[in-house]
């Protein structure tokens, strides 16, 4: 979601500078600092940003300067059309009578009353707004290009972290397999101590307790879910649309399974793998906050 872009532009006596930056956010938060005397500008820019972005705290700043060159002049199209029509009529009548008139110049046309007039502030503002909206597209393109570049680098980092998690899940499965014989020996030793030091032991009750211990230490489901989460993460990383919130939720599921794995481990090697898993998951979760 992070990005930055800046630019400059000019129109008539106006010049301006743009600056746009974004940082991480749970949703899309647009903060526009643009002149409020340009009617419709903020609405147009906000709409364009809303279509192009899905997540992030985005700040857009526009500073406008105006060179004092006096009042702007504009041609009144309606009056000019009337003058041209009248001139055409006069030239036609003169030609019918065999008269030749001198050629009319642009200066002659501008000398007619009402053809050239001072531009109204409203017209100036409309023209400026149109120029700004057109110039904004280049700024937005630059901004999106930087975000894309950041996203490609982030994609590589997240993919490596998913690979690390998959490798650690494999190591956890190996540790579980190695743990079985050790746990069986420990349970047999515990059972022997109980039966030797107790009279009239209820063997069925002992069997139930041993079964409960086995269930409490079984991490098969946790490992299966971790492998499923790895597949889901890879699928989300291939999406061409915003997936930041989905991956963020998935990281919570990753963390939950890793915590349960550690609590059930009852084995040094498996605990070590579980802690390594939690470390990678925490690192990945931090990076996911940058994903749109």
PDB file of C-alpha atoms in Angstrom, residues 29-140:
ATOM      1  CA  UNK A  29      -8.796   6.518   3.777  1.00  0.00           C
ATOM      2  CA  UNK A  30      -8.522   9.407   1.296  1.00  0.00           C
ATOM      3  CA  UNK A  31      -7.316  12.775   2.567  1.00  0.00           C
ATOM      4  CA  UNK A  32      -7.391  15.463  -0.114  1.00  0.00           C
ATOM      5  CA  UNK A  33      -5.886  18.900   0.430  1.00  0.00           C
ATOM      6  CA  UNK A  34      -6.993  20.817  -2.661  1.00  0.00           C
ATOM      7  CA  UNK A  35      -8.258  24.409  -3.106  1.00  0.00           C
ATOM      8  CA  UNK A  36     -11.970  24.590  -2.323  1.00  0.00           C
ATOM      9  CA  UNK A  37     -12.554  27.485  -4.755  1.00  0.00           C
ATOM     10  CA  UNK A  38     -12.215  25.132  -7.737  1.00  0.00           C
ATOM     11  CA  UNK A  39     -15.726  23.718  -7.937  1.00  0.00           C
ATOM     12  CA  UNK A  40     -16.007  19.989  -8.573  1.00  0.00           C
ATOM     13  CA  UNK A  41     -12.253  19.303  -8.408  1.00  0.00           C
ATOM     14  CA  UNK A  42     -12.165  17.387  -5.121  1.00  0.00           C
ATOM     15  CA  UNK A  43     -15.183  15.270  -6.096  1.00  0.00           C
ATOM     16  CA  UNK A  44     -13.582  14.327  -9.418  1.00  0.00           C
ATOM     17  CA  UNK A  45     -10.220  13.455  -7.835  1.00  0.00           C
ATOM     18  CA  UNK A  46     -11.794  11.501  -5.005  1.00  0.00           C
ATOM     19  CA  UNK A  47     -13.835   9.453  -7.469  1.00  0.00           C
ATOM     20  CA  UNK A  48     -10.771   8.650  -9.582  1.00  0.00           C
ATOM     21  CA  UNK A  49      -8.773   7.561  -6.531  1.00  0.00           C
ATOM     22  CA  UNK A  50     -11.641   5.443  -5.235  1.00  0.00           C
ATOM     23  CA  UNK A  51     -11.730   3.475  -8.491  1.00  0.00           C
ATOM     24  CA  UNK A  52      -7.951   2.993  -8.686  1.00  0.00           C
ATOM     25  CA  UNK A  53      -7.201   2.087  -5.038  1.00  0.00           C
ATOM     26  CA  UNK A  54      -8.635  -0.405  -2.595  1.00  0.00           C
ATOM     27  CA  UNK A  55      -6.680   0.070   0.629  1.00  0.00           C
ATOM     28  CA  UNK A  56      -4.320   2.511   2.296  1.00  0.00           C
ATOM     29  CA  UNK A  57      -4.163   5.891   3.987  1.00  0.00           C
ATOM     30  CA  UNK A  58      -3.706   8.170   0.964  1.00  0.00           C
ATOM     31  CA  UNK A  59      -2.886  11.875   1.172  1.00  0.00           C
ATOM     32  CA  UNK A  60      -3.112  14.085  -1.928  1.00  0.00           C
ATOM     33  CA  UNK A  61      -1.865  17.671  -1.733  1.00  0.00           C
ATOM     34  CA  UNK A  62      -2.285  20.287  -4.482  1.00  0.00           C
ATOM     35  CA  UNK A  63      -0.665  23.738  -4.299  1.00  0.00           C
ATOM     36  CA  UNK A  64      -1.612  26.344  -6.909  1.00  0.00           C
ATOM     37  CA  UNK A  65       0.127  29.626  -7.722  1.00  0.00           C
ATOM     38  CA  UNK A  66      -1.070  32.334 -10.092  1.00  0.00           C
ATOM     39  CA  UNK A  67       1.079  34.811 -11.969  1.00  0.00           C
ATOM     40  CA  UNK A  68      -0.340  38.322 -11.864  1.00  0.00           C
ATOM     41  CA  UNK A  69      -0.654  39.222 -15.577  1.00  0.00           C
ATOM     42  CA  UNK A  70      -3.827  41.252 -15.489  1.00  0.00           C
ATOM     43  CA  UNK A  71      -7.256  40.025 -16.483  1.00  0.00           C
ATOM     44  CA  UNK A  72      -7.456  37.243 -19.003  1.00  0.00           C
ATOM     45  CA  UNK A  73      -9.173  38.015 -22.326  1.00  0.00           C
ATOM     46  CA  UNK A  74     -11.508  35.648 -24.148  1.00  0.00           C
ATOM     47  CA  UNK A  75     -13.318  35.624 -27.504  1.00  0.00           C
ATOM     48  CA  UNK A  76     -17.103  35.726 -27.315  1.00  0.00           C
ATOM     49  CA  UNK A  77     -17.997  32.975 -29.776  1.00  0.00           C
ATOM     50  CA  UNK A  78     -21.603  34.111 -30.244  1.00  0.00           C
ATOM     51  CA  UNK A  79     -20.702  37.721 -31.002  1.00  0.00           C
ATOM     52  CA  UNK A  80     -17.911  36.633 -33.354  1.00  0.00           C
ATOM     53  CA  UNK A  81     -20.329  34.384 -35.261  1.00  0.00           C
ATOM     54  CA  UNK A  82     -22.751  37.280 -35.649  1.00  0.00           C
ATOM     55  CA  UNK A  83     -19.979  39.590 -36.909  1.00  0.00           C
ATOM     56  CA  UNK A  84     -18.750  37.006 -39.437  1.00  0.00           C
ATOM     57  CA  UNK A  85     -22.272  36.455 -40.673  1.00  0.00           C
ATOM     58  CA  UNK A  86     -22.797  40.183 -41.096  1.00  0.00           C
ATOM     59  CA  UNK A  87     -19.474  40.562 -42.934  1.00  0.00           C
ATOM     60  CA  UNK A  88     -20.403  37.740 -45.287  1.00  0.00           C
ATOM     61  CA  UNK A  89     -23.687  39.475 -46.083  1.00  0.00           C
ATOM     62  CA  UNK A  90     -21.947  42.804 -46.708  1.00  0.00           C
ATOM     63  CA  UNK A  91     -19.330  41.229 -48.986  1.00  0.00           C
ATOM     64  CA  UNK A  92     -22.032  39.422 -50.951  1.00  0.00           C
ATOM     65  CA  UNK A  93     -24.058  42.635 -51.482  1.00  0.00           C
ATOM     66  CA  UNK A  94     -20.927  44.562 -52.460  1.00  0.00           C
ATOM     67  CA  UNK A  95     -19.976  41.897 -55.001  1.00  0.00           C
ATOM     68  CA  UNK A  96     -23.468  42.103 -56.585  1.00  0.00           C
ATOM     69  CA  UNK A  97     -22.857  45.812 -57.203  1.00  0.00           C
ATOM     70  CA  UNK A  98     -19.355  45.294 -58.528  1.00  0.00           C
ATOM     71  CA  UNK A  99     -17.616  46.648 -55.495  1.00  0.00           C
ATOM     72  CA  UNK A 100     -14.383  45.176 -54.124  1.00  0.00           C
ATOM     73  CA  UNK A 101     -13.838  45.413 -50.404  1.00  0.00           C
ATOM     74  CA  UNK A 102     -10.510  45.263 -48.628  1.00  0.00           C
ATOM     75  CA  UNK A 103      -9.654  41.949 -46.903  1.00  0.00           C
ATOM     76  CA  UNK A 104     -10.801  41.716 -43.325  1.00  0.00           C
ATOM     77  CA  UNK A 105      -8.042  40.888 -40.813  1.00  0.00           C
ATOM     78  CA  UNK A 106      -8.196  39.253 -37.382  1.00  0.00           C
ATOM     79  CA  UNK A 107      -7.427  42.614 -35.828  1.00  0.00           C
ATOM     80  CA  UNK A 108     -10.453  44.064 -37.621  1.00  0.00           C
ATOM     81  CA  UNK A 109     -12.665  41.341 -36.196  1.00  0.00           C
ATOM     82  CA  UNK A 110     -11.338  41.808 -32.673  1.00  0.00           C
ATOM     83  CA  UNK A 111     -12.078  45.535 -32.876  1.00  0.00           C
ATOM     84  CA  UNK A 112     -15.811  44.938 -33.104  1.00  0.00           C
ATOM     85  CA  UNK A 113     -17.575  45.581 -29.826  1.00  0.00           C
ATOM     86  CA  UNK A 114     -18.170  42.479 -27.737  1.00  0.00           C
ATOM     87  CA  UNK A 115     -15.920  40.106 -29.750  1.00  0.00           C
ATOM     88  CA  UNK A 116     -13.072  40.348 -27.245  1.00  0.00           C
ATOM     89  CA  UNK A 117     -13.993  40.495 -23.589  1.00  0.00           C
ATOM     90  CA  UNK A 118     -12.508  39.793 -20.208  1.00  0.00           C
ATOM     91  CA  UNK A 119     -12.747  36.146 -19.167  1.00  0.00           C
ATOM     92  CA  UNK A 120     -15.048  35.630 -16.231  1.00  0.00           C
ATOM     93  CA  UNK A 121     -13.644  34.070 -13.053  1.00  0.00           C
ATOM     94  CA  UNK A 122     -16.093  31.186 -13.510  1.00  0.00           C
ATOM     95  CA  UNK A 123     -14.757  30.387 -16.980  1.00  0.00           C
ATOM     96  CA  UNK A 124     -11.175  30.583 -15.745  1.00  0.00           C
ATOM     97  CA  UNK A 125     -11.970  28.185 -12.914  1.00  0.00           C
ATOM     98  CA  UNK A 126     -13.663  25.664 -15.217  1.00  0.00           C
ATOM     99  CA  UNK A 127     -10.715  25.688 -17.580  1.00  0.00           C
ATOM    100  CA  UNK A 128      -8.285  25.307 -14.693  1.00  0.00           C
ATOM    101  CA  UNK A 129     -10.270  22.399 -13.228  1.00  0.00           C
ATOM    102  CA  UNK A 130     -10.248  20.594 -16.570  1.00  0.00           C
ATOM    103  CA  UNK A 131      -6.479  21.091 -16.897  1.00  0.00           C
ATOM    104  CA  UNK A 132      -5.868  19.824 -13.362  1.00  0.00           C
ATOM    105  CA  UNK A 133      -7.998  16.706 -13.819  1.00  0.00           C
ATOM    106  CA  UNK A 134      -6.183  15.890 -17.059  1.00  0.00           C
ATOM    107  CA  UNK A 135      -2.775  16.438 -15.436  1.00  0.00           C
ATOM    108  CA  UNK A 136      -3.731  14.285 -12.441  1.00  0.00           C
ATOM    109  CA  UNK A 137      -3.804  11.151 -14.616  1.00  0.00           C
ATOM    110  CA  UNK A 138      -0.026  11.282 -15.089  1.00  0.00           C
ATOM    111  CA  UNK A 139       0.474  11.652 -11.332  1.00  0.00           C
ATOM    112  CA  UNK A 140      -1.813   8.707 -10.599  1.00  0.00           C
TER     113      UNK A 140
END
